[in-house]
Coordinates of C-alpha atoms in Angstrom, one line a residue:
Chain A
M164 CA 175.6 112.5 19.1
A165 CA 179.2 111.5 19.6
Q166 CA 179.2 109.8 16.2
Q167 CA 177.6 112.8 14.5
L168 CA 179.6 114.5 11.7
P169 CA 181.3 117.6 13.1
L170 CA 179.7 119.6 10.1
L171 CA 176.2 118.5 11.0
T172 CA 176.8 119.2 14.7
Y173 CA 178.3 122.7 13.7
L174 CA 175.2 123.4 11.7
L175 CA 172.8 122.4 14.3
R176 CA 174.3 124.6 16.8
R177 CA 173.9 127.6 14.6
G178 CA 170.3 126.6 13.4
D179 CA 169.4 126.0 17.0
D180 CA 171.0 129.3 18.4
N181 CA 168.9 131.2 16.0
L182 CA 165.6 129.1 16.5
I183 CA 165.5 129.2 20.2
L184 CA 166.5 133.1 20.1
G185 CA 163.5 133.5 17.6
Q186 CA 161.2 131.5 19.8
R187 CA 161.9 133.7 22.7
L188 CA 161.6 137.1 20.8
G189 CA 158.4 135.9 19.4
E190 CA 156.9 135.9 22.9
W191 CA 157.1 139.7 22.9
C192 CA 154.8 140.2 20.1
G193 CA 151.9 142.4 21.1
H194 CA 153.7 143.0 24.5
G195 CA 156.4 145.3 23.6
P196 CA 156.8 148.7 25.5
Q197 CA 155.9 150.6 22.5
L198 CA 154.5 149.8 18.9
E199 CA 157.7 150.8 17.3
E200 CA 159.4 148.1 19.4
D201 CA 156.7 145.5 18.6
I202 CA 157.7 146.0 15.1
A203 CA 161.4 145.9 15.6
L204 CA 161.3 142.7 17.7
A205 CA 159.3 141.0 15.2
N206 CA 161.8 142.0 12.5
R207 CA 164.7 140.8 14.7
A208 CA 162.6 137.3 15.5
L209 CA 161.8 136.9 11.8
D210 CA 165.5 137.4 10.8
V211 CA 166.9 134.9 13.1
I212 CA 164.1 132.4 12.2
G213 CA 165.1 132.8 8.6
Q214 CA 168.7 132.3 9.6
A215 CA 167.8 129.0 11.5
R216 CA 165.9 127.7 8.6
N217 CA 169.0 128.0 6.4
Y218 CA 171.2 126.3 8.7
L219 CA 168.5 123.5 9.6
Q220 CA 167.8 122.8 6.0
Y221 CA 171.5 122.4 5.2
A222 CA 171.9 120.3 8.5
G223 CA 169.0 118.1 7.2
E224 CA 170.9 117.7 3.9
V225 CA 174.2 117.0 5.4
E226 CA 172.7 114.4 7.8
G227 CA 171.1 112.6 4.8
K228 CA 168.0 111.0 6.6
Q229 CA 165.7 113.2 4.8
R230 CA 164.8 115.1 7.7
T231 CA 163.5 118.6 7.1
E232 CA 163.8 121.7 8.9
D233 CA 160.7 121.3 10.4
D234 CA 161.5 117.7 11.7
L235 CA 164.7 119.1 13.3
A236 CA 162.7 121.9 14.9
F237 CA 159.7 120.2 16.1
L238 CA 160.7 116.5 16.5
R239 CA 164.1 116.7 18.3
P240 CA 164.1 116.0 22.1
E241 CA 165.5 118.6 24.4
R242 CA 168.9 116.9 24.8
E243 CA 169.5 116.9 21.1
F244 CA 169.3 120.8 20.9
V245 CA 172.4 122.2 20.9
N246 CA 172.0 126.0 21.1
C247 CA 173.9 128.0 23.6
K248 CA 172.3 128.7 26.9
L249 CA 172.2 132.4 26.5
V250 CA 169.4 132.3 24.0
E251 CA 167.0 130.2 26.0
Q252 CA 167.0 132.5 29.1
H253 CA 163.7 133.9 29.9
N254 CA 163.1 137.3 28.4
G255 CA 162.7 139.2 31.7
D256 CA 162.2 142.9 31.6
Y257 CA 162.9 144.7 28.3
A258 CA 166.6 145.4 29.6
H259 CA 167.0 141.7 29.8
T260 CA 165.9 141.1 26.4
M261 CA 167.9 143.8 24.9
V262 CA 171.0 142.8 26.9
R263 CA 170.6 139.3 25.9
S264 CA 170.4 140.3 22.2
F265 CA 173.2 142.6 22.4
L266 CA 175.7 140.2 23.8
Y267 CA 174.4 137.6 21.2
D268 CA 174.7 140.1 18.2
A269 CA 178.2 141.3 19.7
W270 CA 179.1 137.7 19.1
H271 CA 177.1 136.6 16.2
L272 CA 178.1 139.5 13.9
P273 CA 181.8 138.7 13.8
L274 CA 181.1 134.8 13.8
Q275 CA 179.0 135.3 10.7
K276 CA 181.3 137.8 9.2
A277 CA 184.1 135.2 9.3
L278 CA 181.8 132.4 8.0
T279 CA 181.5 134.4 4.8
K280 CA 185.0 133.2 4.1
S281 CA 184.2 129.6 4.8
S282 CA 185.6 126.8 2.8
D283 CA 181.9 125.6 2.7
E284 CA 180.2 127.7 0.1
R285 CA 176.8 127.0 1.4
I286 CA 177.7 128.0 4.6
A287 CA 179.5 131.1 3.1
A288 CA 176.4 132.1 1.2
I289 CA 173.9 131.7 4.4
A290 CA 176.3 134.0 6.4
G291 CA 176.6 136.5 3.6
K292 CA 172.9 137.2 3.9
A293 CA 172.8 137.0 7.6
V294 CA 175.5 139.5 8.1
K295 CA 173.4 142.2 6.6
E296 CA 170.6 141.4 9.1
I297 CA 172.9 141.2 12.2
S298 CA 174.9 144.4 11.6
Y299 CA 171.3 146.1 11.8
H300 CA 170.6 144.0 15.0
L301 CA 173.9 144.9 16.8
R302 CA 173.5 148.5 16.0
A303 CA 169.9 148.4 17.3
S304 CA 170.8 146.4 20.6
S305 CA 173.8 148.6 21.2
D306 CA 171.6 151.7 21.1
W307 CA 169.2 150.5 23.5
V308 CA 171.9 149.3 25.8
I309 CA 173.3 153.0 25.5
R310 CA 169.8 154.4 26.2
F311 CA 169.2 152.3 29.1
G312 CA 172.6 152.8 30.6
D313 CA 172.5 156.8 30.0
G314 CA 169.0 157.1 30.4
T315 CA 167.3 157.3 33.9
A316 CA 168.6 155.7 37.3
E317 CA 165.9 153.0 36.9
S318 CA 167.1 152.1 33.4
K319 CA 170.7 152.0 34.2
E320 CA 170.0 149.9 37.3
R321 CA 168.1 147.3 35.0
A322 CA 170.5 147.3 32.4
Q323 CA 173.5 146.6 34.7
N324 CA 171.2 143.6 36.5
A325 CA 170.5 142.1 33.1
L326 CA 174.3 142.4 32.1
N327 CA 175.4 140.9 35.5
A328 CA 172.8 137.9 35.2
L329 CA 173.6 137.1 31.7
W330 CA 177.4 137.7 31.7
T331 CA 177.9 134.0 32.8
Y332 CA 176.4 132.7 29.5
T333 CA 178.8 134.5 27.4
G334 CA 181.9 132.0 28.1
E335 CA 180.1 129.2 26.2
L336 CA 179.9 131.3 23.0
F337 CA 183.7 131.2 22.6
V338 CA 184.2 127.6 23.8
Q339 CA 186.1 125.5 21.0
D340 CA 185.5 121.9 21.4
E341 CA 186.6 119.0 18.9
V342 CA 183.6 119.8 16.6
D343 CA 185.2 123.4 16.2
Q344 CA 188.7 122.2 16.1
A345 CA 187.8 119.8 13.1
L346 CA 186.0 122.5 11.1
I347 CA 188.9 125.2 11.8
K348 CA 191.1 122.7 10.5
A349 CA 189.0 122.4 7.3
G350 CA 188.7 126.0 6.8
V351 CA 185.0 125.6 7.4
A352 CA 184.8 127.6 10.8
P353 CA 187.1 130.6 12.2
D354 CA 189.0 130.5 15.2
M355 CA 186.9 131.7 18.0
A356 CA 190.0 133.8 19.5
K357 CA 189.4 136.3 16.7
I358 CA 185.8 136.5 17.2
K359 CA 186.3 137.0 21.0
A360 CA 188.6 140.0 20.1
E361 CA 186.0 141.8 18.3
F362 CA 183.3 140.8 20.8
D363 CA 185.5 142.4 23.6
R364 CA 186.0 145.6 21.6
T365 CA 182.2 146.0 21.1
M366 CA 181.7 145.5 24.8
D367 CA 184.3 148.0 26.0
R368 CA 183.1 150.5 23.2
V369 CA 179.4 150.2 24.0
L370 CA 179.3 149.7 27.8
A371 CA 181.7 152.8 28.2
E372 CA 179.2 154.8 26.2
A373 CA 176.5 153.3 28.2
T374 CA 178.3 154.1 31.3
L375 CA 177.6 150.4 32.4
E376 CA 180.2 148.2 34.0
R377 CA 181.8 145.4 32.3
P378 CA 181.0 142.4 34.6
A379 CA 184.3 140.3 35.6
D380 CA 184.8 137.0 33.9
A381 CA 183.9 134.7 36.8
Y382 CA 182.2 131.3 36.4
M383 CA 181.0 130.6 33.0
A384 CA 177.8 128.4 32.4
T385 CA 178.0 125.8 29.8
G386 CA 176.4 122.9 28.7
G387 CA 174.2 123.8 25.8
R388 CA 176.4 122.7 23.1
Q389 CA 176.2 119.3 24.8
G390 CA 172.4 119.4 24.9
V391 CA 172.4 120.1 28.8
H392 CA 170.3 123.2 29.2
S393 CA 168.5 125.0 31.7
E394 CA 165.3 124.0 33.2
H395 CA 163.2 126.6 30.8
M396 CA 164.3 124.8 27.7
G397 CA 161.9 121.9 28.2
L398 CA 158.9 124.3 28.6
L399 CA 160.1 126.4 25.4
L400 CA 160.1 123.2 23.4
A401 CA 156.9 122.0 24.9
E402 CA 155.1 125.1 23.5
M403 CA 156.9 125.2 20.2
Q404 CA 156.7 121.6 19.6
Y405 CA 152.9 121.2 20.7
L406 CA 151.1 120.8 17.5
Q407 CA 153.7 118.5 15.8
R408 CA 153.9 116.3 18.6
A409 CA 150.0 116.3 19.3
Y410 CA 149.3 115.2 15.7
P411 CA 152.1 113.2 14.5
G412 CA 152.5 113.1 10.8
A413 CA 150.0 116.0 10.0
E414 CA 150.9 118.2 7.3
W415 CA 150.3 122.0 8.4
Chain B
M238 CA 144.4 168.8 -6.3
N239 CA 143.5 171.2 -3.3
I240 CA 141.2 173.9 -3.6
Q241 CA 142.2 177.1 -2.0
P242 CA 141.5 176.8 1.5
P243 CA 137.9 178.6 1.9
V244 CA 139.2 180.2 5.2
K245 CA 141.4 182.6 3.4
V246 CA 138.6 184.0 1.4
F247 CA 136.3 184.7 4.5
K248 CA 139.0 186.0 6.4
R249 CA 139.2 189.0 3.9
K250 CA 135.9 190.0 4.5
A251 CA 135.4 192.8 7.3
K252 CA 132.8 191.9 9.9
P253 CA 131.2 194.4 12.5
R254 CA 131.9 192.8 15.9
T255 CA 128.3 193.2 17.1
L256 CA 127.2 190.8 14.6
A257 CA 129.8 188.4 15.1
D258 CA 127.8 185.3 16.1
Q259 CA 125.2 185.9 13.2
N260 CA 128.2 186.1 11.2
K261 CA 129.9 183.2 12.4
N262 CA 126.9 181.1 11.7
M263 CA 126.7 182.1 8.1
E264 CA 130.3 181.7 7.8
N265 CA 129.9 178.1 9.1
Q266 CA 127.0 177.5 6.8
E267 CA 128.9 178.8 3.7
L268 CA 132.1 176.9 4.7
E269 CA 129.9 173.7 5.2
E270 CA 128.4 174.0 1.6
R271 CA 131.8 174.5 0.2
F272 CA 133.1 171.6 2.0
Q273 CA 129.9 169.3 0.8
E274 CA 130.6 170.6 -2.8
K275 CA 134.4 169.5 -2.5
V276 CA 133.1 166.1 -1.0
D277 CA 130.5 165.8 -3.9
A278 CA 133.2 166.7 -6.4
E279 CA 135.4 163.6 -5.2
L280 CA 138.1 165.9 -3.7
K281 CA 139.9 164.9 -0.9
I282 CA 139.6 166.7 2.3
E283 CA 143.2 167.4 3.7
P284 CA 144.2 167.9 7.4
K285 CA 144.5 171.9 6.7
D286 CA 141.1 172.1 5.2
W287 CA 138.1 173.5 6.9
M288 CA 135.7 170.4 7.9
P289 CA 132.7 170.3 10.2
E290 CA 133.5 169.6 14.0
K291 CA 131.1 166.4 13.5
Y292 CA 133.0 165.2 10.6
R293 CA 136.2 165.5 12.5
K294 CA 134.9 164.0 15.5
T295 CA 133.4 161.1 13.5
L296 CA 136.9 160.5 11.8
V297 CA 138.8 160.6 15.0
R298 CA 136.4 158.1 16.5
Q299 CA 136.3 155.9 13.5
I300 CA 140.3 156.2 12.8
S301 CA 141.2 155.7 16.5
Q302 CA 139.0 152.7 16.8
H303 CA 140.7 151.1 13.6
A304 CA 143.9 151.7 14.9
H305 CA 143.0 150.2 18.3
S306 CA 141.5 147.3 16.6
E307 CA 144.9 146.5 14.7
V308 CA 146.9 146.7 17.8
V309 CA 144.5 144.6 20.2
G310 CA 144.0 142.4 17.3
M311 CA 147.7 141.6 17.7
L312 CA 147.0 139.5 20.9
P313 CA 144.7 136.7 19.6
E314 CA 147.1 136.2 16.7
G315 CA 150.1 136.6 18.7
N316 CA 148.9 133.7 21.0
W317 CA 149.9 131.2 18.4
I318 CA 153.2 132.5 17.3
G319 CA 154.9 130.1 19.9
R320 CA 152.9 127.2 18.7
A321 CA 152.9 127.7 15.0
P322 CA 153.3 124.3 13.5
S323 CA 156.1 124.8 11.1
L324 CA 159.0 127.4 10.8
K325 CA 157.4 128.9 7.7
R326 CA 154.1 129.2 9.3
K327 CA 155.7 130.9 12.3
A328 CA 157.4 133.4 10.0
I329 CA 154.2 134.1 8.1
L330 CA 152.4 134.9 11.2
L331 CA 155.2 136.7 12.7
A332 CA 155.1 138.8 9.8
K333 CA 151.3 139.2 9.9
V334 CA 151.3 140.4 13.3
Q335 CA 154.0 142.8 12.5
D336 CA 151.9 144.2 9.9
E337 CA 149.1 144.8 12.2
A338 CA 151.3 146.6 14.5
G339 CA 152.4 148.8 11.2
H340 CA 149.1 149.4 10.7
G341 CA 148.0 150.7 13.9
L342 CA 151.1 153.2 13.7
Y343 CA 149.8 154.6 10.3
L344 CA 146.3 154.8 11.9
Y345 CA 147.4 156.6 14.9
S346 CA 149.3 159.1 12.9
A347 CA 146.3 159.7 10.3
A348 CA 144.2 160.3 13.8
E349 CA 146.9 162.9 14.8
T350 CA 146.5 164.9 11.6
L351 CA 142.8 165.6 13.0
G352 CA 144.4 167.3 15.9
T353 CA 144.3 164.4 18.6
T354 CA 147.5 163.0 20.0
R355 CA 148.7 159.4 19.9
E356 CA 149.1 159.2 23.7
K357 CA 145.5 160.7 24.2
T358 CA 144.2 158.1 21.8
V359 CA 146.0 155.2 23.5
E360 CA 145.1 156.5 27.0
D361 CA 141.4 156.2 25.8
L362 CA 141.8 152.7 24.9
L363 CA 143.9 151.6 28.1
S364 CA 141.1 153.4 30.2
G365 CA 138.3 151.3 28.3
K366 CA 136.8 154.5 26.9
A367 CA 137.4 153.9 23.2
K368 CA 136.2 150.8 21.5
Y369 CA 138.0 148.5 19.3
S370 CA 136.5 145.7 17.0
S371 CA 134.7 143.2 19.1
I372 CA 135.9 140.5 17.0
F373 CA 139.2 140.4 19.1
N374 CA 137.4 139.6 22.2
Y375 CA 136.9 136.0 21.1
P376 CA 139.4 133.5 21.7
T377 CA 142.0 131.8 19.5
L378 CA 141.7 128.4 20.5
T379 CA 143.2 126.1 18.1
W380 CA 145.8 126.6 15.2
A381 CA 142.6 126.4 12.5
D382 CA 141.6 129.9 14.4
I383 CA 144.5 131.5 13.0
G384 CA 143.5 130.4 9.4
A385 CA 139.7 131.6 10.4
V386 CA 141.0 135.0 11.7
G387 CA 142.8 135.5 8.5
W388 CA 140.1 134.1 6.0
L389 CA 137.2 135.5 7.7
V390 CA 138.1 138.4 10.2
D391 CA 140.6 140.0 7.7
G392 CA 138.2 139.2 5.0
A393 CA 135.5 141.0 6.4
A394 CA 137.8 143.8 7.3
I395 CA 138.8 144.2 3.7
M396 CA 135.2 144.8 2.6
N397 CA 135.3 147.9 4.7
Q398 CA 138.9 148.9 4.0
V399 CA 138.8 148.7 0.2
M400 CA 135.6 151.0 0.4
L401 CA 137.9 153.3 2.8
C402 CA 140.5 153.6 0.1
R403 CA 138.2 156.0 -1.5
T404 CA 137.0 157.7 1.8
S405 CA 136.8 161.6 1.6
Y406 CA 139.5 162.3 4.2
G407 CA 143.0 162.2 2.3
P408 CA 145.3 160.7 5.1
Y409 CA 143.0 157.9 6.0
A410 CA 142.2 157.2 2.3
R411 CA 146.2 156.9 1.7
A412 CA 146.8 155.1 4.7
M413 CA 144.0 152.6 3.8
V414 CA 145.6 152.0 0.2
R415 CA 148.7 150.4 2.0
I416 CA 146.9 148.6 4.6
C417 CA 144.6 146.8 1.9
K418 CA 147.3 145.5 0.1
E419 CA 148.8 143.6 3.1
E420 CA 145.4 142.7 4.4
S421 CA 144.4 140.9 1.1
F422 CA 147.5 139.2 1.5
H423 CA 146.6 138.0 5.1
Q424 CA 143.3 136.9 3.8
R425 CA 144.8 134.7 1.2
Q426 CA 147.2 133.2 3.9
G427 CA 144.2 132.5 6.2
Y428 CA 142.4 130.8 3.7
E429 CA 145.3 128.8 2.4
I430 CA 145.7 127.7 6.3
M431 CA 142.1 126.5 6.2
S432 CA 142.6 124.7 2.9
V433 CA 145.5 122.7 3.9
L434 CA 143.8 121.7 7.2
S435 CA 140.6 120.7 5.5
K436 CA 142.5 118.5 3.0
G437 CA 144.5 117.1 6.3
T438 CA 143.7 114.3 8.7
P439 CA 140.1 113.9 10.0
E440 CA 141.2 115.8 13.1
Q441 CA 142.5 118.7 11.1
L442 CA 139.3 119.0 9.0
E443 CA 137.4 118.9 12.2
M444 CA 139.7 121.7 13.6
A445 CA 138.9 123.8 10.6
Q446 CA 135.2 123.4 10.7
D447 CA 135.1 124.0 14.3
A448 CA 136.9 127.3 14.0
L449 CA 134.7 128.3 11.0
N450 CA 131.6 127.4 13.3
R451 CA 132.8 129.7 16.0
W452 CA 134.2 132.7 13.7
W453 CA 131.4 132.9 11.2
W454 CA 128.7 134.8 13.1
P455 CA 131.1 137.0 15.0
S456 CA 132.6 137.9 11.5
L457 CA 129.2 138.9 9.9
M458 CA 128.7 141.1 13.3
M459 CA 132.0 142.9 12.3
F460 CA 130.0 145.0 9.6
G461 CA 128.0 146.6 12.5
P462 CA 124.2 146.9 13.0
S463 CA 122.1 146.7 10.0
D464 CA 121.4 150.2 8.1
A465 CA 118.0 151.0 9.8
E466 CA 119.8 150.7 13.3
S467 CA 123.2 152.2 12.4
P468 CA 123.1 155.5 14.3
N469 CA 126.0 157.3 12.3
S470 CA 125.7 155.8 8.8
A471 CA 123.6 158.8 7.1
A472 CA 126.0 161.5 8.0
S473 CA 129.1 159.1 7.3
M474 CA 127.5 158.3 3.8
K475 CA 126.8 162.0 3.0
W476 CA 130.4 163.0 3.9
K477 CA 131.6 159.9 1.9
I478 CA 133.6 158.6 4.8
K479 CA 131.7 155.5 4.0
R480 CA 130.4 154.7 0.7
Q481 CA 128.4 151.5 1.1
S482 CA 126.1 150.5 3.7
N483 CA 126.9 147.9 6.6
D484 CA 124.2 145.6 4.8
E485 CA 125.5 145.9 1.5
L486 CA 129.1 145.1 2.6
R487 CA 127.8 142.3 4.6
Q488 CA 126.1 140.7 1.7
I489 CA 129.2 140.9 -0.7
F490 CA 131.1 139.2 2.1
I491 CA 128.6 136.4 2.4
D492 CA 128.2 135.8 -1.4
R493 CA 132.1 135.5 -1.8
T494 CA 132.9 133.5 1.5
V495 CA 130.3 131.0 0.8
Q496 CA 131.8 130.0 -2.2
Q497 CA 135.2 129.8 -0.8
A498 CA 134.0 127.6 1.7
E499 CA 132.6 125.2 -0.5
V500 CA 135.7 125.0 -2.6
I501 CA 137.5 123.6 0.5
G502 CA 134.6 121.4 1.7
L503 CA 133.7 123.3 4.7
T504 CA 130.2 124.0 5.7
I505 CA 128.8 127.5 6.7
P506 CA 126.8 127.2 10.1
D507 CA 123.9 128.7 8.8
P508 CA 120.6 126.2 8.3
D509 CA 118.9 129.3 6.5
L510 CA 121.6 129.8 4.0
K511 CA 120.1 129.6 0.4
W512 CA 121.1 130.8 -2.9
N513 CA 118.4 133.0 -4.2
E514 CA 118.5 132.7 -8.0
E515 CA 116.1 135.6 -8.7
A516 CA 118.2 138.2 -6.6
K517 CA 121.7 136.5 -7.6
K518 CA 122.7 136.4 -3.7
Y519 CA 122.4 134.3 -0.8
A520 CA 119.6 134.7 1.9
W521 CA 121.0 133.9 5.1
G522 CA 120.0 133.6 8.9
T523 CA 119.4 135.9 11.6
I524 CA 122.4 137.4 13.3
D525 CA 122.2 137.1 17.3
W526 CA 122.4 140.9 18.1
T527 CA 122.1 140.1 21.8
E528 CA 125.4 138.4 21.8
F529 CA 127.0 141.3 19.8
N530 CA 125.7 143.8 22.1
N531 CA 126.9 141.8 25.2
V532 CA 130.5 141.7 23.7
V533 CA 130.4 145.4 23.0
A534 CA 129.1 145.9 26.6
G535 CA 132.3 144.3 27.8
N536 CA 131.2 140.7 28.3
G537 CA 132.8 139.0 25.5
P538 CA 134.9 135.9 26.4
C539 CA 138.3 138.0 26.3
N540 CA 137.4 141.6 26.8
K541 CA 139.2 141.9 30.2
E542 CA 142.2 139.9 29.2
R543 CA 142.6 142.1 26.2
L544 CA 142.6 145.5 28.2
V545 CA 144.7 143.7 31.0
A546 CA 147.3 142.8 28.4
R547 CA 147.4 146.1 26.8
N548 CA 147.7 148.0 30.2
K549 CA 150.4 145.5 31.3
A550 CA 152.5 146.2 28.2
H551 CA 152.1 149.8 28.6
D552 CA 152.7 150.0 32.2
E553 CA 155.7 147.7 32.2
G554 CA 157.2 149.6 29.1
A555 CA 156.8 152.9 31.0
W556 CA 160.5 152.8 32.1
V557 CA 161.6 152.1 28.7
R558 CA 160.1 155.2 27.1
E559 CA 161.2 157.3 29.9
A560 CA 164.5 156.1 29.4
A561 CA 164.5 156.7 25.8
M562 CA 163.2 160.1 26.5
A563 CA 165.7 161.0 29.3
Y564 CA 168.6 159.9 26.8
A565 CA 167.2 161.8 23.9
A566 CA 167.1 165.0 26.1
K567 CA 170.5 164.5 27.3
K568 CA 171.9 164.2 23.8
A569 CA 169.9 167.2 22.6
K570 CA 171.4 169.4 25.4
Q571 CA 174.9 168.0 24.8
K572 CA 174.5 169.2 21.2
A573 CA 173.2 172.4 22.0
A574 CA 176.1 173.3 24.6

């Protein structure tokens, strides 16, 4: 892992974030609070899985070992997944799922926007398509956070609890390690300080309207980018990778 | 295209109060004749048109059952979204289940045009009062079941739905046109899954054959009892809600599907299946209606799980719906102030 090309690691991170979030969102299908939300969640899942595929296909090409998007998704062990810990967290109740998406979208949108100006044309193209989708995601997740916060006493409590529980995973989104540094230098990736500023603005605006309290930046959980995940990650992969693992080499 | 609503014409006629009942009967008879003329002339019945109460009830029952089937049908297929064997398959399956949710929405709306509410209709599903297609009480045990459901279950459903595109009730017919487009796409996707599996490893071929074995007979049951035993069929045919009988549709499905199975090297699990050259159609075995009745009565492999899952989603989503309503009410009040 340490010898991996920075670009490859960067692409895997972008791919894995979306893939694991898509896997979690897919769990809701058929179980949403109303039919309209089933449709909306499936849409969201489809978008992020589409983005994951774009990034993983490119990662496979950059790696040069003829690995496909599916090889990367279904045949890597847990320690090689480099998604942030936020996306692997359990769905919990609908407030938990929506707050998780809100935090993710508020970071993901400025990141992908900045990536449209990447010196790497392939990344710029992937990001260009993703931005349209994520703009809609952020609007929808913000709307729900506001509805929950300013809805009933119960919804407010649930939303605040979710925010408090998930806040610890937001720090990792902005960490810049040597991979990021190398790519920032090459003009491939943006400086995360700018992304953080936009994330903060979104938090302040939406949480104020939702009458929710922004949790203090206390201890931030990290490790996902190095493949050190929560315990739920192994189970998530066990489900996702089951068929590919059970029938090696089969085409589907 | 609409004929002037007949109600207007009759309203103009002054009628002595004492003869009210008698007049009402005459009125209904005349209205019903007008209605039938319209149906026979292939004109669509629209929500505001007069319709016999039994026609309305039949449609409410049928459209709600159809809507519930779409929604409950999301569960056996959703069961494999997390385990789909490739990212492409995962995306296709997600999109398919999403389509089913969309079909549920159109159909609940179509039912609402007949004077029922979505809340009431859903309540009937959750309480176990309303029925949905029994096929969704069978479990999806392997990935090949996702192929079989698309190929056979959607394939069988399309037979009915294509016919329903020409059903006499306008909103139902129009919803069906859109649904059919998506369903035929699903059917092809399901068949393609089966085709890939049958050309794959011996284990995959076995998986595909096993799925066909388990889904074949329940799929044939989807068309409902044979014409002689189908209590609602005659009226539905007269009103052109239905245009082909259960047995006719079942036969078309069998003739088509047997050939499709042959192409991909799978065997239909019916030893009595034989091509009848004279009749130009397949002769086939006997459906086990005892099994069908048992599943309809609630004793299928997954009846309980399906209702538990729907109730759980509904109950756990209650606070979400309440929050959305409370927020909307607050905003409306602020706007008014």
